[in-house]
CSV table of C-alpha atoms and ligand atoms in Angstrom, one decimal:
chain,number,residue,atom,x,y,z
A,1,MET,CA,21.8,2.4,1.2
A,2,LYS,CA,22.1,1.9,-2.7
A,3,LEU,CA,19.5,1.0,-4.7
A,4,TYR,CA,19.5,0.2,-8.5
A,5,ASN,CA,17.0,0.8,-11.5
A,6,LEU,CA,15.6,-2.6,-12.5
A,7,LYS,CA,15.4,-1.3,-16.1
A,8,GLU,CA,19.0,0.2,-16.2
A,9,HIS,CA,21.2,-1.4,-13.6
A,10,GLN,CA,23.9,1.2,-13.7
A,11,GLU,CA,21.6,3.8,-12.4
A,12,GLN,CA,22.4,3.7,-8.7
A,13,VAL,CA,21.0,6.2,-6.2
A,14,SER,CA,20.7,6.5,-2.4
A,15,PHE,CA,17.9,6.0,-0.2
A,16,GLY,CA,17.2,9.9,-0.1
A,17,GLN,CA,17.3,9.9,-4.1
A,18,ALA,CA,15.1,7.0,-4.5
A,19,VAL,CA,12.5,8.4,-1.9
A,20,ARG,CA,12.6,11.9,-3.8
A,21,GLN,CA,12.3,10.4,-7.3
A,22,GLY,CA,10.2,7.7,-6.9
A,23,LEU,CA,11.1,6.1,-10.4
A,24,GLY,CA,14.3,5.8,-12.1
A,25,ARG,CA,15.1,6.4,-15.8
A,26,ASN,CA,12.9,4.7,-18.5
A,27,GLN,CA,10.2,4.4,-15.6
A,28,GLY,CA,12.5,1.8,-13.9
A,29,LEU,CA,11.6,0.6,-10.2
A,30,PHE,CA,14.4,1.0,-7.6
A,31,PHE,CA,15.7,-2.2,-5.7
A,32,PRO,CA,18.1,-2.5,-2.9
A,33,SER,CA,21.5,-3.4,-4.0
A,34,GLU,CA,22.1,-5.4,-0.8
A,35,LEU,CA,19.5,-7.0,1.7
A,36,PRO,CA,20.6,-6.4,5.3
A,37,GLU,CA,21.4,-9.3,7.7
A,38,LEU,CA,19.3,-8.9,10.8
A,39,GLY,CA,21.0,-11.5,12.8
A,40,ASP,CA,18.9,-13.2,15.5
A,41,VAL,CA,15.4,-13.1,14.2
A,42,ASP,CA,13.9,-14.8,17.5
A,43,ALA,CA,15.3,-11.8,19.5
A,44,LEU,CA,13.9,-9.3,17.0
A,45,LEU,CA,10.5,-11.0,17.4
A,46,ASP,CA,10.7,-10.4,21.2
A,47,MET,CA,11.0,-6.7,20.7
A,48,ASP,CA,8.1,-4.2,20.7
A,49,PHE,CA,6.7,-3.0,17.3
A,50,VAL,CA,8.3,0.4,17.1
A,51,SER,CA,11.7,-0.6,18.3
A,52,ARG,CA,11.8,-3.7,16.1
A,53,SER,CA,10.5,-1.7,13.1
A,54,SER,CA,13.2,1.0,13.7
A,55,LYS,CA,16.0,-1.7,13.7
A,56,ILE,CA,14.7,-3.1,10.4
A,57,LEU,CA,14.3,0.1,8.7
A,58,SER,CA,17.6,1.4,10.1
A,59,ALA,CA,19.5,-1.7,8.7
A,60,PHE,CA,17.8,-1.1,5.3
A,61,ILE,CA,18.7,2.6,5.1
A,62,GLY,CA,22.2,2.3,6.6
A,63,GLU,CA,24.6,5.2,7.3
A,64,GLU,CA,22.4,7.9,5.5
A,65,LEU,CA,20.1,8.6,8.5
A,66,ALA,CA,21.1,8.2,12.1
A,67,ALA,CA,19.3,5.3,14.0
A,68,ASP,CA,17.5,7.9,16.4
A,69,THR,CA,16.2,9.8,13.4
A,70,VAL,CA,14.8,6.5,12.0
A,71,THR,CA,13.4,5.7,15.4
A,72,GLN,CA,11.5,9.2,15.5
A,73,MET,CA,10.4,8.6,11.9
A,74,VAL,CA,8.9,5.2,12.9
A,75,SER,CA,7.3,6.3,16.0
A,76,SER,CA,5.6,9.2,14.3
A,77,ALA,CA,4.4,6.8,11.4
A,78,PHE,CA,3.3,3.8,13.2
A,79,GLN,CA,1.2,5.2,15.9
A,80,PHE,CA,-1.6,2.3,15.7
A,81,PRO,CA,-1.3,-1.2,16.0
A,82,ALA,CA,-1.5,-4.2,13.5
A,83,PRO,CA,-3.2,-6.8,15.6
A,84,VAL,CA,-3.6,-10.4,14.8
A,85,ALA,CA,-7.1,-11.9,15.3
A,86,LYS,CA,-7.8,-15.6,15.5
A,87,VAL,CA,-10.7,-16.4,13.3
A,88,LYS,CA,-10.7,-20.2,13.8
A,89,ASP,CA,-8.3,-22.8,14.7
A,90,GLY,CA,-5.1,-22.3,12.8
A,91,VAL,CA,-6.3,-19.4,10.9
A,92,TYR,CA,-5.6,-16.0,11.7
A,93,ALA,CA,-6.4,-12.3,10.4
A,94,LEU,CA,-3.6,-9.7,10.3
A,95,GLU,CA,-5.7,-6.6,10.7
A,96,LEU,CA,-3.9,-3.7,9.0
A,97,PHE,CA,-6.9,-1.1,9.1
A,98,HIS,CA,-6.4,0.6,12.4
A,99,GLY,CA,-4.7,3.6,10.9
A,100,PRO,CA,-6.3,7.1,10.2
A,101,THR,CA,-7.7,6.1,7.0
A,102,LEU,CA,-8.6,2.4,7.7
A,103,ALA,CA,-6.5,0.6,5.2
A,104,PHE,CA,-2.9,-0.6,5.1
A,105,LYS,CA,-1.7,2.1,3.0
A,106,ASP,CA,-1.4,4.3,6.1
A,107,PHE,CA,1.7,2.2,7.1
A,108,GLY,CA,3.5,3.1,3.9
A,109,GLY,CA,2.0,6.6,3.4
A,110,ARG,CA,2.9,7.7,6.6
A,111,PHE,CA,6.4,6.2,6.6
A,112,MET,CA,6.9,7.8,3.2
A,113,ALA,CA,5.8,11.2,4.4
A,114,GLN,CA,8.3,10.7,7.3
A,115,SER,CA,11.0,9.7,4.9
A,116,LEU,CA,10.5,12.5,2.3
A,117,ALA,CA,10.6,15.1,5.3
A,118,ALA,CA,13.8,13.7,6.4
A,119,VAL,CA,15.6,13.5,3.0
A,120,THR,CA,14.6,17.0,1.5
A,121,ASP,CA,15.9,20.2,1.9
A,122,HIS,CA,13.6,22.4,4.0
A,123,ASP,CA,14.5,25.7,2.4
A,124,GLY,CA,13.0,24.7,-0.9
A,125,LYS,CA,9.2,24.4,-1.8
A,126,ILE,CA,7.6,21.0,-1.8
A,127,THR,CA,4.3,20.4,-3.5
A,128,ILE,CA,3.1,16.7,-3.5
A,129,LEU,CA,0.7,16.3,-6.3
A,130,THR,CA,-1.3,13.1,-6.9
A,131,ALA,CA,-4.3,11.8,-8.5
A,132,THR,CA,-6.6,9.3,-6.7
A,133,SER,CA,-9.8,7.1,-7.2
A,134,GLY,CA,-9.9,6.7,-3.3
A,135,ASP,CA,-7.8,4.8,-0.8
A,136,THR,CA,-4.3,6.2,-1.9
A,137,GLY,CA,-5.5,10.0,-1.9
A,138,ALA,CA,-6.8,9.5,1.6
A,139,ALA,CA,-3.7,7.7,3.0
A,140,VAL,CA,-1.5,10.4,1.5
A,141,ALA,CA,-3.6,13.4,2.8
A,142,HIS,CA,-3.5,12.2,6.3
A,143,ALA,CA,-0.1,11.1,6.2
A,144,PHE,CA,1.2,14.8,5.2
A,145,TYR,CA,-1.5,16.6,7.1
A,146,GLY,CA,0.3,19.2,9.5
A,147,MET,CA,3.6,18.9,7.8
A,148,ASP,CA,3.4,22.6,7.0
A,149,ASN,CA,6.5,23.0,4.8
A,150,ILE,CA,5.0,20.3,2.4
A,151,LYS,CA,1.8,21.2,0.4
A,152,VAL,CA,-0.3,18.4,-0.8
A,153,VAL,CA,-2.6,18.8,-3.8
A,154,ILE,CA,-4.9,15.9,-4.7
A,155,LEU,CA,-7.1,15.5,-7.7
A,156,TYR,CA,-10.1,13.2,-7.9
A,157,PRO,CA,-13.0,12.9,-10.3
A,158,LYS,CA,-16.0,14.7,-9.2
A,159,GLY,CA,-18.8,12.4,-8.3
A,160,LYS,CA,-17.0,9.4,-9.0
A,161,ILE,CA,-15.5,8.3,-5.7
A,162,SER,CA,-17.9,7.2,-2.9
A,163,PRO,CA,-19.2,9.9,-0.5
A,164,LEU,CA,-17.6,8.4,2.6
A,165,GLN,CA,-14.1,8.2,0.8
A,166,GLU,CA,-14.6,11.9,-0.2
A,167,LYS,CA,-15.3,13.0,3.3
A,168,LEU,CA,-12.3,11.2,4.7
A,169,PHE,CA,-9.8,13.1,2.8
A,170,CYS,CA,-11.5,16.2,1.5
A,171,THR,CA,-12.3,17.7,5.1
A,172,LEU,CA,-8.8,18.2,6.5
A,173,GLY,CA,-7.9,21.6,5.1
A,174,GLY,CA,-4.5,23.1,6.4
A,175,ASN,CA,-1.6,22.1,3.9
A,176,ILE,CA,-4.1,19.6,2.1
A,177,SER,CA,-5.9,20.9,-0.8
A,178,THR,CA,-8.2,18.7,-2.7
A,179,VAL,CA,-9.6,19.4,-6.0
A,180,ALA,CA,-12.6,17.8,-7.5
A,181,VAL,CA,-12.1,17.8,-11.3
A,182,ASN,CA,-15.1,17.7,-13.8
A,183,GLY,CA,-13.7,14.7,-15.7
A,184,THR,CA,-12.7,11.0,-15.1
A,185,PHE,CA,-9.8,9.5,-13.1
A,186,ASP,CA,-7.9,9.3,-16.3
A,187,ASP,CA,-8.2,13.0,-16.9
A,188,CYS,CA,-7.0,13.6,-13.4
A,189,GLN,CA,-4.0,11.4,-14.0
A,190,ALA,CA,-3.4,13.2,-17.4
A,191,LEU,CA,-3.4,16.5,-15.7
A,192,VAL,CA,-0.9,15.3,-12.9
A,193,LYS,CA,1.5,14.0,-15.8
A,194,GLN,CA,1.2,17.2,-17.7
A,195,ALA,CA,2.3,19.0,-14.4
A,196,PHE,CA,5.3,16.9,-14.1
A,197,ASP,CA,6.1,17.2,-17.8
A,198,ASP,CA,6.2,21.2,-17.1
A,199,GLU,CA,9.7,21.8,-16.2
A,200,ALA,CA,9.5,25.4,-15.2
A,201,LEU,CA,6.3,24.8,-13.0
A,202,ARG,CA,8.0,21.8,-11.4
A,203,GLN,CA,10.8,23.9,-10.2
A,204,ASP,CA,8.5,26.6,-9.3
A,205,VAL,CA,6.4,24.7,-6.8
A,206,GLY,CA,8.8,21.9,-6.2
A,207,LEU,CA,6.7,19.2,-7.5
A,208,ASN,CA,7.0,15.6,-6.2
A,209,SER,CA,4.9,12.6,-6.3
A,210,ALA,CA,3.5,10.4,-3.6
A,211,ASN,CA,3.6,7.4,-5.7
A,212,SER,CA,2.6,3.9,-4.7
A,213,ILE,CA,5.7,2.4,-6.2
A,214,ASN,CA,8.1,4.6,-3.7
A,215,ILE,CA,10.5,2.2,-2.0
A,216,SER,CA,9.9,3.8,1.3
A,217,ARG,CA,6.4,2.4,1.3
A,218,LEU,CA,7.4,-1.1,0.7
A,219,MET,CA,10.2,-1.1,3.5
A,220,ALA,CA,7.4,0.2,5.9
A,221,GLN,CA,5.2,-2.8,4.8
A,222,ILE,CA,8.0,-5.3,5.8
A,223,CYS,CA,7.6,-4.3,9.4
A,224,TYR,CA,4.0,-5.6,9.9
A,225,TYR,CA,5.0,-9.1,8.7
A,226,PHE,CA,7.4,-9.3,11.6
A,227,GLU,CA,4.8,-7.9,13.8
A,228,ALA,CA,2.4,-10.5,12.8
A,229,VAL,CA,4.7,-13.4,13.5
A,230,SER,CA,5.5,-12.0,16.8
A,231,GLN,CA,1.8,-12.3,17.9
A,232,LEU,CA,1.6,-16.0,16.9
A,233,PRO,CA,2.0,-18.7,19.4
A,234,LYS,CA,5.5,-20.0,19.1
A,235,ALA,CA,4.4,-23.5,18.4
A,236,GLU,CA,2.6,-22.2,15.4
A,237,ARG,CA,5.4,-20.0,13.8
A,238,ASP,CA,7.3,-22.9,11.9
A,239,SER,CA,4.7,-23.8,9.2
A,240,LEU,CA,3.1,-20.5,8.5
A,241,VAL,CA,1.4,-19.8,5.1
A,242,ILE,CA,0.4,-16.1,4.3
A,243,ALA,CA,-2.3,-15.0,2.0
A,244,VAL,CA,-2.1,-11.7,0.4
A,245,PRO,CA,-4.9,-10.0,-1.3
A,246,SER,CA,-3.1,-8.4,-4.4
A,247,GLY,CA,-3.5,-5.6,-6.8
A,248,ASN,CA,-0.3,-3.9,-7.6
A,249,PHE,CA,1.5,-6.6,-5.6
A,250,GLY,CA,3.4,-4.1,-3.3
A,251,ASN,CA,2.0,-6.0,0.0
A,252,LEU,CA,3.2,-9.3,-1.5
A,253,THR,CA,6.6,-7.7,-2.4
A,254,ALA,CA,7.1,-6.6,1.2
A,255,GLY,CA,6.2,-9.9,2.6
A,256,LEU,CA,8.6,-11.6,0.5
A,257,LEU,CA,11.4,-9.1,1.4
A,258,ALA,CA,10.5,-9.9,5.1
A,259,LYS,CA,11.1,-13.6,4.3
A,260,SER,CA,14.4,-12.7,2.6
A,261,LEU,CA,15.4,-11.1,5.9
A,262,GLY,CA,14.9,-14.2,7.7
A,263,LEU,CA,11.2,-14.1,8.8
A,264,PRO,CA,10.0,-17.7,9.0
A,265,VAL,CA,7.4,-18.2,6.4
A,266,LYS,CA,6.8,-21.5,4.7
A,267,ARG,CA,4.9,-20.1,1.7
A,268,PHE,CA,3.2,-17.0,0.4
A,269,ILE,CA,-0.2,-17.1,-1.5
A,270,ALA,CA,-1.0,-14.4,-4.2
A,271,ALA,CA,-4.6,-13.9,-4.0
A,272,THR,CA,-6.4,-11.8,-6.8
A,273,ASN,CA,-9.9,-11.1,-8.0
A,274,VAL,CA,-10.7,-11.9,-11.7
A,275,ASN,CA,-8.0,-9.3,-12.6
A,276,ASP,CA,-5.8,-12.4,-12.6
A,277,THR,CA,-2.7,-11.6,-14.7
A,278,VAL,CA,-0.3,-13.0,-12.1
A,279,PRO,CA,-2.2,-16.3,-11.1
A,280,ARG,CA,-2.5,-17.1,-15.0
A,281,TYR,CA,1.3,-16.1,-15.3
A,282,LEU,CA,2.0,-18.5,-12.5
A,283,GLN,CA,0.0,-21.3,-14.0
A,284,ASN,CA,1.2,-21.0,-17.6
A,285,GLY,CA,4.2,-18.9,-17.8
A,286,GLN,CA,2.3,-16.4,-20.1
A,287,TRP,CA,2.4,-12.7,-19.2
A,288,ALA,CA,-1.0,-11.7,-20.7
A,289,PRO,CA,-2.7,-8.9,-19.1
A,290,GLU,CA,-6.4,-8.3,-20.3
A,291,PRO,CA,-8.6,-5.3,-19.9
A,292,THR,CA,-9.3,-4.4,-16.3
A,293,VAL,CA,-12.7,-5.5,-15.1
A,294,PRO,CA,-14.6,-3.8,-12.2
A,295,THR,CA,-15.1,-5.9,-9.2
A,296,ILE,CA,-16.6,-5.3,-5.6
A,297,SER,CA,-12.8,-5.7,-4.5
A,298,ASN,CA,-12.1,-2.5,-6.5
A,299,ALA,CA,-8.6,-1.8,-4.9
A,300,MET,CA,-7.4,-4.8,-6.7
A,301,ASP,CA,-8.8,-4.0,-10.0
A,302,VAL,CA,-5.3,-4.0,-11.6
A,303,SER,CA,-4.4,-6.0,-14.7
A,304,GLN,CA,-0.7,-4.6,-15.0
A,305,PRO,CA,0.6,-4.9,-11.5
A,306,ASN,CA,3.7,-2.5,-11.3
A,307,ASN,CA,5.4,-4.1,-8.4
A,308,TRP,CA,5.8,-7.5,-10.3
A,309,PRO,CA,9.3,-6.8,-11.5
A,310,ARG,CA,10.5,-6.4,-8.0
A,311,ILE,CA,9.2,-9.8,-7.1
A,312,GLU,CA,10.9,-11.5,-10.1
A,313,GLU,CA,14.1,-9.8,-9.1
A,314,LEU,CA,14.0,-10.9,-5.4
A,315,CYS,CA,13.2,-14.5,-6.3
A,316,LYS,CA,16.1,-14.5,-8.8
A,317,LEU,CA,18.4,-13.0,-6.1
A,318,LYS,CA,17.3,-15.6,-3.5
A,319,GLY,CA,17.2,-18.7,-5.7
A,320,TRP,CA,13.6,-19.1,-5.1
A,321,GLY,CA,11.4,-20.5,-8.0
A,322,LEU,CA,8.3,-18.6,-8.8
A,323,GLY,CA,6.5,-22.2,-8.5
A,324,GLU,CA,7.0,-22.0,-4.7
A,325,LEU,CA,4.4,-19.1,-4.7
A,326,GLY,CA,0.8,-20.3,-4.1
A,327,TYR,CA,-2.0,-18.3,-6.1
A,328,GLY,CA,-5.6,-18.3,-6.8
A,329,ALA,CA,-8.2,-15.9,-8.2
A,330,VAL,CA,-11.7,-15.4,-7.0
A,331,THR,CA,-15.0,-14.0,-8.5
A,332,ASP,CA,-17.4,-11.6,-7.0
A,333,GLU,CA,-20.1,-14.2,-6.4
A,334,GLN,CA,-17.4,-16.3,-4.6
A,335,THR,CA,-16.1,-13.3,-2.5
A,336,ALA,CA,-19.9,-12.5,-1.5
A,337,GLU,CA,-20.3,-16.2,-0.5
A,338,THR,CA,-17.1,-16.1,1.5
A,339,LEU,CA,-18.1,-12.9,3.3
A,340,ARG,CA,-21.4,-14.6,4.5
A,341,GLN,CA,-19.6,-17.8,5.5
A,342,MET,CA,-17.0,-15.6,7.6
A,343,ASP,CA,-19.8,-13.6,9.2
A,344,ALA,CA,-21.5,-16.8,10.2
A,345,GLU,CA,-18.1,-18.0,11.7
A,346,GLY,CA,-18.1,-14.6,13.7
A,347,TYR,CA,-15.6,-12.6,11.7
A,348,LEU,CA,-16.8,-9.3,10.0
A,349,CYS,CA,-14.6,-8.8,6.9
A,350,GLU,CA,-14.5,-7.0,3.6
A,351,PRO,CA,-14.1,-8.1,0.0
A,352,HIS,CA,-10.3,-7.8,-0.4
A,353,GLY,CA,-9.6,-9.8,3.0
A,354,ALA,CA,-12.3,-12.3,2.1
A,355,ILE,CA,-10.5,-13.2,-1.1
A,356,ALA,CA,-7.3,-14.0,0.7
A,357,TYR,CA,-9.2,-15.9,3.3
A,358,ARG,CA,-11.1,-18.1,0.7
A,359,ILE,CA,-7.9,-19.1,-1.3
A,360,LEU,CA,-6.1,-19.5,2.0
A,361,THR,CA,-8.6,-21.9,3.5
A,362,GLU,CA,-8.7,-23.8,0.2
A,363,GLN,CA,-5.0,-24.3,0.0
A,364,LEU,CA,-3.9,-24.8,3.8
A,365,GLU,CA,-2.7,-28.4,4.4
A,366,ASP,CA,-2.6,-30.4,7.6
A,367,GLY,CA,-0.2,-29.0,10.0
A,368,GLU,CA,0.2,-25.6,8.6
A,369,THR,CA,-0.9,-22.4,10.1
A,370,GLY,CA,-2.6,-19.9,8.0
A,371,MET,CA,-2.8,-16.1,8.1
A,372,PHE,CA,-4.4,-13.8,5.7
A,373,LEU,CA,-3.9,-10.0,5.4
A,374,CYS,CA,-7.1,-7.6,6.2
A,375,THR,CA,-6.2,-4.8,3.9
A,376,ALA,CA,-9.1,-2.4,4.8
A,377,HIS,CA,-11.7,-2.0,7.6
A,378,PRO,CA,-15.1,-3.4,6.5
A,379,ALA,CA,-16.8,-0.2,7.0
A,380,LYS,CA,-14.7,1.4,4.3
A,381,PHE,CA,-16.6,-0.8,1.7
A,382,LYS,CA,-19.9,-0.2,3.7
A,383,GLU,CA,-22.3,-0.2,0.8
A,384,VAL,CA,-21.1,-3.5,-0.5
A,385,VAL,CA,-20.7,-5.3,2.8
A,386,ASP,CA,-24.1,-4.0,4.1
A,387,GLU,CA,-25.8,-5.4,0.9
A,388,ILE,CA,-24.1,-8.7,1.0
A,389,LEU,CA,-24.6,-9.3,4.8
A,390,GLU,CA,-27.9,-7.8,4.9
A,391,LYS,CA,-26.6,-5.5,7.8
A,392,ASP,CA,-26.0,-1.9,8.6
A,393,ILE,CA,-22.5,-1.8,9.9
A,394,ASP,CA,-21.3,0.9,12.3
A,395,LEU,CA,-18.9,3.6,11.0
A,396,PRO,CA,-15.6,3.5,13.2
A,397,ALA,CA,-14.7,6.9,14.9
A,398,PRO,CA,-12.5,8.3,12.3
A,399,LEU,CA,-15.0,7.8,9.5
A,400,ALA,CA,-17.9,9.0,11.6
A,401,LYS,CA,-15.9,12.1,12.5
A,402,HIS,CA,-15.1,13.1,8.9
A,403,ASN,CA,-18.3,12.1,7.6
A,404,ALA,CA,-19.9,14.8,9.9
A,405,MET,CA,-17.5,17.5,8.5
A,406,ASP,CA,-17.8,19.9,5.5
A,407,LEU,CA,-16.2,19.2,2.3
A,408,LEU,CA,-13.4,21.8,1.6
A,409,SER,CA,-12.6,20.7,-2.1
A,410,LEU,CA,-12.2,23.2,-4.9
A,411,GLU,CA,-14.2,22.5,-7.9
A,412,ARG,CA,-12.1,22.8,-11.2
A,413,ASP,CA,-12.6,21.8,-15.0
A,414,ASN,CA,-10.3,19.4,-16.7
A,415,ASP,CA,-8.0,22.2,-17.7
A,416,PHE,CA,-4.3,22.5,-17.1
A,417,GLU,CA,-4.3,26.3,-16.6
A,418,GLN,CA,-6.6,25.9,-13.8
A,419,LEU,CA,-4.6,23.3,-12.1
A,420,LYS,CA,-1.4,25.4,-12.6
A,421,ALA,CA,-3.3,28.3,-10.8
A,422,VAL,CA,-4.2,26.1,-7.9
A,423,LEU,CA,-0.5,24.7,-7.5
A,424,LYS,CA,0.9,28.3,-7.4
A,425,SER,CA,-1.7,29.5,-4.9
A,426,VAL,CA,-0.9,26.6,-2.5
A,427,GLN,CA,2.7,27.9,-2.4
A,428,ASP,CA,2.0,31.7,-1.9
B,501,PLP,C1,-4.2,-1.1,-2.4
B,501,PLP,C2,-5.1,-2.3,-1.8
B,501,PLP,C3,-4.9,-3.6,-2.0
B,501,PLP,C4,-3.8,-4.1,-3.1
B,501,PLP,O1,-2.6,-4.1,-2.5
B,501,PLP,P1,-1.2,-4.1,-3.5
B,501,PLP,O2,0.0,-3.8,-2.5
B,501,PLP,O3,-1.6,-3.0,-4.6
B,501,PLP,O4,-1.2,-5.5,-4.0
B,501,PLP,C5,-5.7,-4.6,-1.5
B,501,PLP,N1,-6.7,-4.0,-0.6
B,501,PLP,C6,-6.9,-2.8,-0.3
B,501,PLP,C7,-8.1,-2.5,0.6
B,501,PLP,C8,-6.2,-1.9,-0.8
B,501,PLP,O5,-6.4,-0.6,-0.5
């Protein structure tokens, strides 16, 4: 598999290089030079999740990794289902929250961990360093947990992530070290950047990032769109509209890639909260990001979505007009109202999924089948959901288990020397 840098097309890399590097020169995103032909999509839809996903990912990766290796990677990564639930006639929820950290990021994070392990030289040291404000850190920590030749260091702002989130990934131990930094999320990101800029340190501990724009994550996410369609009654597969709650737009990119591989999807809808750079752009052609506004769907509080250039490239290559994309943006009040409506209809949701549901049901036309992505388990946003629905929702087993465990985080100041010492110590 070859990929090129969207900012400097002459930079071409292999799958392995793209996974290891994350980004190309000049912060450019990698994009596949060729989109594979999958042949008979109906036959593919008849296969089970792991076999089908292995086939799709192997077609992408090509000769670089043996098909057996890819199958092993997929079976280790996808150890939980992506079920489709019927919410009401003609409207389905794709539940992507049955993994260890209860959000869709488990699919991408776990396949990325497998990919990185498959394409790195095991004699060298590898230290994954990342900063998190919640979801990504948890997915990365759980994905790499137990891969003893890879050490993971995760920084987060002390006291500024929800206690439930903190318990979920700061209780693992083993090859996972978590550092509560006396500072803000921006301070954590600045420390990470400083570490990557320190060439000697980078070599010494084999620094690597688990960045959300890594191509292996997107590839993994393509697979659950196929899995979703495979669970629909055949009669409802032909006029399918899928609404995607979007922040950095990785999920929508993966959906469009699935369509480019032949998955029958009539239309996608980009659903956002009031951080609506993309809906405004689709409406008036002006790319005009505004300062990010905090909302109750905080995983989508992004005003400069970093995957957008991939969507533009794909549409250009396929000759799809951006006008074919549906879009919409929802306020917090509307999100709350929708959560209550869904609850009355018998489906417990959380803010991100509710945004997609609202825009989907507003825009669905007669004869179409609708599906929306549920990107996180309602209990992950328990404080917000409990308040809106006046309930006390149960913690699912993985959250309850970690919630009862002791925090193992180190506490450090916003100081590069202290971070450096931590990075060196995990490799000793
Ligand atoms: C990350 C995240 C999103 C946004 O997904 P993108 O791929 O960045 O658009 C939506 N919902 C939840 C719960 C998330 O964690």
